[in-house]
PDB file of C-alpha atoms in Angstrom:
ATOM      1  CA  MET A   1      41.654  13.248   0.664  1.00 54.00           C
ATOM      2  CA  LEU A   2      38.436  13.523   2.642  1.00 64.00           C
ATOM      3  CA  ASP A   3      36.934  16.386   0.603  1.00 66.00           C
ATOM      4  CA  PRO A   4      36.201  14.386  -2.601  1.00 74.00           C
ATOM      5  CA  ILE A   5      34.466  11.700  -0.526  1.00 60.00           C
ATOM      6  CA  LEU A   6      32.382  14.287   1.323  1.00 65.00           C
ATOM      7  CA  LYS A   7      31.473  15.964  -1.972  1.00 76.00           C
ATOM      8  CA  LYS A   8      30.350  12.644  -3.454  1.00 69.00           C
ATOM      9  CA  LEU A   9      28.343  11.818  -0.331  1.00 63.00           C
ATOM     10  CA  LYS A  10      26.586  15.190  -0.335  1.00 72.00           C
ATOM     11  CA  ASN A  11      25.620  14.801  -3.982  1.00 73.00           C
ATOM     12  CA  SER A  12      24.446  11.195  -3.557  1.00 67.00           C
ATOM     13  CA  LEU A  13      22.469  11.861  -0.383  1.00 63.00           C
ATOM     14  CA  LYS A  14      20.466  14.603  -2.104  1.00 67.00           C
ATOM     15  CA  HIS A  15      18.909  12.001  -4.370  1.00 61.00           C
ATOM     16  CA  LYS A  16      18.789   9.084  -1.948  1.00 59.00           C
ATOM     17  CA  ASP A  17      15.478   7.419  -1.182  1.00 64.00           C
ATOM     18  CA  ILE A  18      14.276   7.947   2.388  1.00 73.00           C
ATOM     19  CA  LEU A  19      13.683   4.203   2.811  1.00 77.00           C
ATOM     20  CA  ILE A  20      16.946   2.242   3.058  1.00 72.00           C
ATOM     21  CA  GLY A  21      17.000  -0.825   0.799  1.00 74.00           C
ATOM     22  CA  LYS A  22      13.698   0.083  -0.852  1.00 80.00           C
ATOM     23  CA  GLU A  23      14.620  -1.158  -4.330  1.00 77.00           C
ATOM     24  CA  ASP A  24      16.533  -4.258  -3.172  1.00 75.00           C
ATOM     25  CA  LYS A  25      14.860  -5.589  -0.039  1.00 81.00           C
ATOM     26  CA  TYR A  26      11.196  -4.873  -0.750  1.00 85.00           C
ATOM     27  CA  LEU A  27       8.617  -5.486  -3.429  1.00 90.00           C
ATOM     28  CA  ASN A  28       7.562  -2.054  -4.661  1.00 93.00           C
ATOM     29  CA  ALA A  29       4.010  -0.999  -5.495  1.00 95.00           C
ATOM     30  CA  ALA A  30       1.931   2.148  -5.795  1.00 97.00           C
ATOM     31  CA  VAL A  31      -1.763   2.967  -5.417  1.00 98.00           C
ATOM     32  CA  LEU A  32      -4.028   5.908  -6.113  1.00 98.00           C
ATOM     33  CA  ILE A  33      -6.745   7.233  -3.819  1.00 96.00           C
ATOM     34  CA  PRO A  34      -9.256   8.289  -6.504  1.00 96.00           C
ATOM     35  CA  LEU A  35     -11.524  11.260  -5.830  1.00 95.00           C
ATOM     36  CA  ILE A  36     -14.600  11.834  -7.986  1.00 94.00           C
ATOM     37  CA  GLU A  37     -17.020  14.747  -7.963  1.00 91.00           C
ATOM     38  CA  MET A  38     -20.605  13.535  -8.304  1.00 90.00           C
ATOM     39  CA  LYS A  39     -23.724  15.623  -7.722  1.00 88.00           C
ATOM     40  CA  ASP A  40     -21.684  18.414  -6.124  1.00 88.00           C
ATOM     41  CA  GLU A  41     -20.117  15.973  -3.650  1.00 90.00           C
ATOM     42  CA  ILE A  42     -16.597  14.590  -3.510  1.00 92.00           C
ATOM     43  CA  HIS A  43     -16.492  10.791  -3.280  1.00 94.00           C
ATOM     44  CA  VAL A  44     -13.619   8.391  -2.581  1.00 96.00           C
ATOM     45  CA  LEU A  45     -13.577   5.340  -4.842  1.00 98.00           C
ATOM     46  CA  TYR A  46     -12.773   1.856  -3.555  1.00 98.00           C
ATOM     47  CA  GLN A  47     -12.655  -1.371  -5.502  1.00 97.00           C
ATOM     48  CA  VAL A  48     -13.452  -4.977  -4.574  1.00 97.00           C
ATOM     49  CA  ARG A  49     -10.806  -7.384  -5.834  1.00 93.00           C
ATOM     50  CA  SER A  50     -11.847 -10.334  -8.006  1.00 91.00           C
ATOM     51  CA  GLU A  51     -11.964 -13.698  -6.242  1.00 85.00           C
ATOM     52  CA  HIS A  52      -9.368 -15.355  -8.505  1.00 83.00           C
ATOM     53  CA  ILE A  53      -6.523 -12.985  -7.588  1.00 80.00           C
ATOM     54  CA  ARG A  54      -4.467 -12.524  -4.420  1.00 77.00           C
ATOM     55  CA  GLN A  55      -6.561 -11.175  -1.534  1.00 74.00           C
ATOM     56  CA  GLY A  56      -9.659 -11.809  -3.610  1.00 75.00           C
ATOM     57  CA  GLY A  57     -12.906 -10.322  -2.369  1.00 85.00           C
ATOM     58  CA  GLU A  58     -11.132  -7.697  -0.291  1.00 92.00           C
ATOM     59  CA  ILE A  59     -11.295  -3.937  -0.679  1.00 97.00           C
ATOM     60  CA  GLY A  60      -8.469  -1.775  -1.956  1.00 97.00           C
ATOM     61  CA  PHE A  61      -7.458   1.173  -4.070  1.00 98.00           C
ATOM     62  CA  PRO A  62      -6.417   0.929  -7.729  1.00 98.00           C
ATOM     63  CA  GLY A  63      -2.735   0.104  -7.986  1.00 96.00           C
ATOM     64  CA  GLY A  64      -0.135  -2.589  -8.318  1.00 94.00           C
ATOM     65  CA  GLY A  65       3.513  -3.477  -8.643  1.00 94.00           C
ATOM     66  CA  LYS A  66       6.151  -1.282 -10.216  1.00 93.00           C
ATOM     67  CA  GLU A  67       7.177  -2.402 -13.710  1.00 91.00           C
ATOM     68  CA  GLU A  68      10.150  -1.579 -15.947  1.00 91.00           C
ATOM     69  CA  VAL A  69       7.955   0.561 -18.167  1.00 93.00           C
ATOM     70  CA  ASP A  70       7.471   2.935 -15.201  1.00 92.00           C
ATOM     71  CA  ASN A  71      11.192   3.835 -15.151  1.00 90.00           C
ATOM     72  CA  GLY A  72      11.272   3.955 -11.355  1.00 88.00           C
ATOM     73  CA  ASP A  73       8.470   6.540 -11.229  1.00 94.00           C
ATOM     74  CA  TYR A  74       5.916   5.430  -8.640  1.00 95.00           C
ATOM     75  CA  GLU A  75       3.407   8.077  -9.684  1.00 96.00           C
ATOM     76  CA  ARG A  76       3.579   6.566 -13.143  1.00 97.00           C
ATOM     77  CA  THR A  77       2.886   3.124 -11.622  1.00 97.00           C
ATOM     78  CA  ALA A  78      -0.190   4.414  -9.807  1.00 98.00           C
ATOM     79  CA  VAL A  79      -1.588   6.138 -12.905  1.00 98.00           C
ATOM     80  CA  ARG A  80      -0.898   3.189 -15.216  1.00 98.00           C
ATOM     81  CA  GLU A  81      -2.472   0.655 -12.853  1.00 97.00           C
ATOM     82  CA  THR A  82      -5.516   2.872 -12.240  1.00 98.00           C
ATOM     83  CA  SER A  83      -6.003   3.269 -15.976  1.00 98.00           C
ATOM     84  CA  GLU A  84      -5.749  -0.491 -16.545  1.00 97.00           C
ATOM     85  CA  GLU A  85      -7.991  -1.558 -13.667  1.00 97.00           C
ATOM     86  CA  LEU A  86     -10.729   1.041 -14.090  1.00 97.00           C
ATOM     87  CA  GLY A  87     -10.610   1.308 -17.875  1.00 97.00           C
ATOM     88  CA  ILE A  88     -10.063   5.048 -17.844  1.00 96.00           C
ATOM     89  CA  GLU A  89      -7.792   7.097 -20.092  1.00 96.00           C
ATOM     90  CA  GLU A  90      -4.644   8.305 -18.346  1.00 96.00           C
ATOM     91  CA  ASP A  91      -5.317  11.915 -19.318  1.00 96.00           C
ATOM     92  CA  LYS A  92      -8.471  11.782 -17.189  1.00 97.00           C
ATOM     93  CA  ILE A  93      -6.417  10.991 -14.060  1.00 97.00           C
ATOM     94  CA  GLU A  94      -5.092  14.118 -12.348  1.00 94.00           C
ATOM     95  CA  VAL A  95      -2.574  13.378  -9.592  1.00 95.00           C
ATOM     96  CA  ILE A  96      -2.716  15.907  -6.748  1.00 94.00           C
ATOM     97  CA  GLY A  97       0.228  14.668  -4.731  1.00 94.00           C
ATOM     98  CA  HIS A  98       2.084  11.946  -2.838  1.00 94.00           C
ATOM     99  CA  LEU A  99       0.572  10.974   0.524  1.00 93.00           C
ATOM    100  CA  GLY A 100       3.546   8.858   1.619  1.00 92.00           C
ATOM    101  CA  THR A 101       5.069   5.382   1.557  1.00 94.00           C
ATOM    102  CA  LEU A 102       3.602   2.506   3.548  1.00 93.00           C
ATOM    103  CA  VAL A 103       5.840  -0.455   4.445  1.00 91.00           C
ATOM    104  CA  THR A 104       3.782  -3.576   5.073  1.00 89.00           C
ATOM    105  CA  HIS A 105       4.587  -6.472   7.403  1.00 83.00           C
ATOM    106  CA  SER A 106       5.092  -8.629   4.289  1.00 84.00           C
ATOM    107  CA  ASP A 107       7.969  -6.434   3.042  1.00 86.00           C
ATOM    108  CA  VAL A 108       6.069  -4.516   0.379  1.00 91.00           C
ATOM    109  CA  THR A 109       6.384  -0.759  -0.046  1.00 94.00           C
ATOM    110  CA  ILE A 110       3.278   1.049  -1.234  1.00 96.00           C
ATOM    111  CA  ASP A 111       3.662   4.595  -2.498  1.00 95.00           C
ATOM    112  CA  VAL A 112       0.304   6.280  -2.067  1.00 96.00           C
ATOM    113  CA  PHE A 113      -0.901   9.066  -4.346  1.00 96.00           C
ATOM    114  CA  VAL A 114      -4.094  11.104  -4.265  1.00 95.00           C
ATOM    115  CA  GLY A 115      -5.775  12.014  -7.525  1.00 94.00           C
ATOM    116  CA  VAL A 116      -8.959  13.129  -9.223  1.00 94.00           C
ATOM    117  CA  LEU A 117     -10.784  11.133 -11.877  1.00 96.00           C
ATOM    118  CA  ARG A 118     -12.139  13.651 -14.370  1.00 94.00           C
ATOM    119  CA  ILE A 119     -15.265  11.714 -15.308  1.00 94.00           C
ATOM    120  CA  ARG A 120     -18.948  12.620 -15.217  1.00 86.00           C
ATOM    121  CA  ASP A 121     -20.133   9.365 -13.578  1.00 88.00           C
ATOM    122  CA  LEU A 122     -19.095   5.788 -12.796  1.00 94.00           C
ATOM    123  CA  GLU A 123     -20.825   4.372 -15.875  1.00 92.00           C
ATOM    124  CA  VAL A 124     -17.892   5.363 -18.100  1.00 93.00           C
ATOM    125  CA  LEU A 125     -15.521   3.030 -16.224  1.00 95.00           C
ATOM    126  CA  LYS A 126     -14.729  -0.370 -17.758  1.00 95.00           C
ATOM    127  CA  LEU A 127     -13.376  -2.613 -15.004  1.00 94.00           C
ATOM    128  CA  ASN A 128     -10.762  -5.195 -15.937  1.00 93.00           C
ATOM    129  CA  GLU A 129     -10.648  -8.822 -14.756  1.00 94.00           C
ATOM    130  CA  GLU A 130      -8.853  -7.936 -11.497  1.00 93.00           C
ATOM    131  CA  VAL A 131     -11.766  -5.827 -10.243  1.00 95.00           C
ATOM    132  CA  ALA A 132     -15.060  -7.442  -9.238  1.00 95.00           C
ATOM    133  CA  SER A 133     -16.861  -4.182  -8.460  1.00 96.00           C
ATOM    134  CA  ILE A 134     -16.412  -0.629  -7.242  1.00 97.00           C
ATOM    135  CA  PHE A 135     -18.181   1.625  -4.783  1.00 97.00           C
ATOM    136  CA  THR A 136     -17.733   5.172  -3.553  1.00 97.00           C
ATOM    137  CA  VAL A 137     -18.001   6.785  -0.143  1.00 97.00           C
ATOM    138  CA  PRO A 138     -18.877  10.491   0.146  1.00 95.00           C
ATOM    139  CA  LEU A 139     -15.851  12.249   1.613  1.00 94.00           C
ATOM    140  CA  GLU A 140     -18.026  14.014   4.195  1.00 93.00           C
ATOM    141  CA  VAL A 141     -19.304  10.629   5.380  1.00 96.00           C
ATOM    142  CA  LEU A 142     -15.792   9.185   5.488  1.00 96.00           C
ATOM    143  CA  LEU A 143     -14.502  12.102   7.549  1.00 93.00           C
ATOM    144  CA  LYS A 144     -17.167  11.468  10.196  1.00 95.00           C
ATOM    145  CA  MET A 145     -16.711   7.713  10.219  1.00 95.00           C
ATOM    146  CA  LYS A 146     -15.511   5.986  13.377  1.00 92.00           C
ATOM    147  CA  THR A 147     -12.138   4.258  13.162  1.00 95.00           C
ATOM    148  CA  GLU A 148     -12.221   0.786  14.708  1.00 96.00           C
ATOM    149  CA  ILE A 149      -8.866  -0.330  16.093  1.00 97.00           C
ATOM    150  CA  HIS A 150      -8.029  -3.998  16.657  1.00 96.00           C
ATOM    151  CA  ILE A 151      -4.738  -5.390  17.930  1.00 94.00           C
ATOM    152  CA  VAL A 152      -2.793  -8.367  16.570  1.00 90.00           C
ATOM    153  CA  ASP A 153       0.427  -9.954  17.854  1.00 86.00           C
ATOM    154  CA  MET A 154       3.415 -10.250  15.516  1.00 82.00           C
ATOM    155  CA  GLU A 155       6.772 -11.939  16.031  1.00 81.00           C
ATOM    156  CA  VAL A 156       9.912 -12.911  14.135  1.00 80.00           C
ATOM    157  CA  LYS A 157      10.571 -16.656  13.916  1.00 84.00           C
ATOM    158  CA  PRO A 158      13.980 -18.147  13.023  1.00 85.00           C
ATOM    159  CA  SER A 159      12.388 -21.349  11.656  1.00 86.00           C
ATOM    160  CA  PHE A 160       9.384 -22.512   9.636  1.00 85.00           C
ATOM    161  CA  ILE A 161       7.451 -25.752   9.125  1.00 88.00           C
ATOM    162  CA  VAL A 162       7.380 -27.329   5.653  1.00 85.00           C
ATOM    163  CA  GLU A 163       4.560 -29.433   4.184  1.00 85.00           C
ATOM    164  CA  ASP A 164       5.844 -32.762   5.548  1.00 87.00           C
ATOM    165  CA  GLY A 165       5.889 -31.331   9.071  1.00 84.00           C
ATOM    166  CA  ASP A 166       9.654 -30.909   9.405  1.00 88.00           C
ATOM    167  CA  GLU A 167      11.062 -27.754  10.929  1.00 87.00           C
ATOM    168  CA  VAL A 168      13.574 -25.841   8.811  1.00 86.00           C
ATOM    169  CA  MET A 169      15.970 -23.525  10.618  1.00 85.00           C
ATOM    170  CA  ALA A 170      16.272 -20.429   8.435  1.00 85.00           C
ATOM    171  CA  LEU A 171      18.535 -18.635  10.889  1.00 84.00           C
ATOM    172  CA  SER A 172      20.749 -20.770  13.134  1.00 84.00           C
ATOM    173  CA  SER A 173      22.302 -18.828  15.982  1.00 83.00           C
ATOM    174  CA  LYS A 174      24.974 -21.494  16.522  1.00 82.00           C
ATOM    175  CA  SER A 175      26.277 -21.551  12.937  1.00 85.00           C
ATOM    176  CA  LEU A 176      26.134 -17.763  12.661  1.00 86.00           C
ATOM    177  CA  GLY A 177      27.775 -17.087  16.002  1.00 87.00           C
ATOM    178  CA  LEU A 178      24.737 -15.330  17.464  1.00 86.00           C
ATOM    179  CA  PRO A 179      23.402 -15.541  21.037  1.00 88.00           C
ATOM    180  CA  ASP A 180      21.218 -18.616  21.733  1.00 86.00           C
ATOM    181  CA  LYS A 181      18.139 -16.422  22.262  1.00 85.00           C
ATOM    182  CA  TYR A 182      17.824 -16.029  18.478  1.00 84.00           C
ATOM    183  CA  ASP A 183      16.920 -19.716  18.125  1.00 84.00           C
ATOM    184  CA  ARG A 184      13.524 -18.779  19.558  1.00 84.00           C
ATOM    185  CA  PRO A 185      10.899 -16.309  18.259  1.00 83.00           C
ATOM    186  CA  TRP A 186      11.731 -12.720  19.095  1.00 76.00           C
ATOM    187  CA  VAL A 187      10.587  -9.139  18.474  1.00 71.00           C
ATOM    188  CA  LYS A 188       7.107  -9.852  19.731  1.00 76.00           C
ATOM    189  CA  GLN A 189       5.028  -6.738  19.255  1.00 82.00           C
ATOM    190  CA  LYS A 190       1.450  -5.599  19.030  1.00 87.00           C
ATOM    191  CA  ARG A 191       0.239  -4.045  15.794  1.00 89.00           C
ATOM    192  CA  LYS A 192      -2.829  -1.878  15.267  1.00 93.00           C
ATOM    193  CA  VAL A 193      -5.221  -2.809  12.471  1.00 95.00           C
ATOM    194  CA  TYR A 194      -7.687  -0.120  11.360  1.00 97.00           C
ATOM    195  CA  PHE A 195     -11.260  -0.808  10.231  1.00 98.00           C
ATOM    196  CA  TYR A 196     -13.919   1.368   8.577  1.00 98.00           C
ATOM    197  CA  ARG A 197     -17.446   0.111   7.878  1.00 97.00           C
ATOM    198  CA  TYR A 198     -19.659   1.492   5.131  1.00 96.00           C
ATOM    199  CA  ASP A 199     -22.922  -0.256   4.245  1.00 94.00           C
ATOM    200  CA  HIS A 200     -21.902  -3.927   3.939  1.00 94.00           C
ATOM    201  CA  HIS A 201     -18.284  -3.113   3.084  1.00 96.00           C
ATOM    202  CA  ILE A 202     -15.369  -3.557   5.483  1.00 96.00           C
ATOM    203  CA  ILE A 203     -12.343  -1.391   4.721  1.00 98.00           C
ATOM    204  CA  TRP A 204      -9.374  -2.693   6.695  1.00 97.00           C
ATOM    205  CA  GLY A 205      -5.732  -3.802   6.633  1.00 94.00           C
ATOM    206  CA  MET A 206      -3.434  -1.805   4.370  1.00 95.00           C
ATOM    207  CA  THR A 207      -6.419  -0.028   2.821  1.00 97.00           C
ATOM    208  CA  GLY A 208      -7.676   0.898   6.282  1.00 97.00           C
ATOM    209  CA  GLU A 209      -4.258   2.247   7.217  1.00 96.00           C
ATOM    210  CA  ILE A 210      -4.032   4.305   4.026  1.00 97.00           C
ATOM    211  CA  THR A 211      -7.577   5.608   4.558  1.00 98.00           C
ATOM    212  CA  LYS A 212      -6.669   6.639   8.103  1.00 97.00           C
ATOM    213  CA  ALA A 213      -3.575   8.550   6.926  1.00 95.00           C
ATOM    214  CA  PHE A 214      -5.629  10.302   4.237  1.00 95.00           C
ATOM    215  CA  LEU A 215      -8.339  11.353   6.689  1.00 94.00           C
ATOM    216  CA  GLU A 216      -5.766  12.567   9.223  1.00 92.00           C
ATOM    217  CA  LEU A 217      -4.262  14.761   6.512  1.00 91.00           C
ATOM    218  CA  LEU A 218      -7.646  16.371   5.857  1.00 90.00           C
ATOM    219  CA  ASN A 219      -8.407  16.771   9.560  1.00 85.00           C
ATOM    220  CA  ASP A 220      -5.001  18.248  10.374  1.00 75.00           C
TER     221      ASP A 220
END
């Protein structure tokens, strides 16, 4: 009786995503770290988001949310979004590999890929309305760059304040039969935020964390 269950489990676990609840609990996105060879140097491309979109004016990598057309393939998401945002043909984007999956504090998963843009210079790119501008950092410069680390406090709150000032209890310990301590904020923890500065640009937040992971891979 147990054998069929074990057989099914073994088969299912082979293809199971490492992150539990990834498709149900989280919003799923993917980005590409684009490498470009210019004047015999490898550069990393960053883009500045347009002011009218979410996190406008901030720096990131090409990418976006997973869509049905991607058929659950996050590499496909990264390539499609890069093509749309930078105005580059997909056959000029060569994916090298998958760096990993970042889970953000806002419950978004970001699958990070590294790839090469097979273009002669930046002039061939046609940025769409989501991208205000782009810039590149020579990889050699990035590898020598100092990582700034700042600390923020984060906590889980069982309630929130609505526009009229009333407090709404999202999780009531009494009605759910939980200990009273869960009526107060809990899981207070400190979180590291990574910063890189290049010219007048500040690379930080999720992009800083992805940059750090990429540089650690190269320095390993």
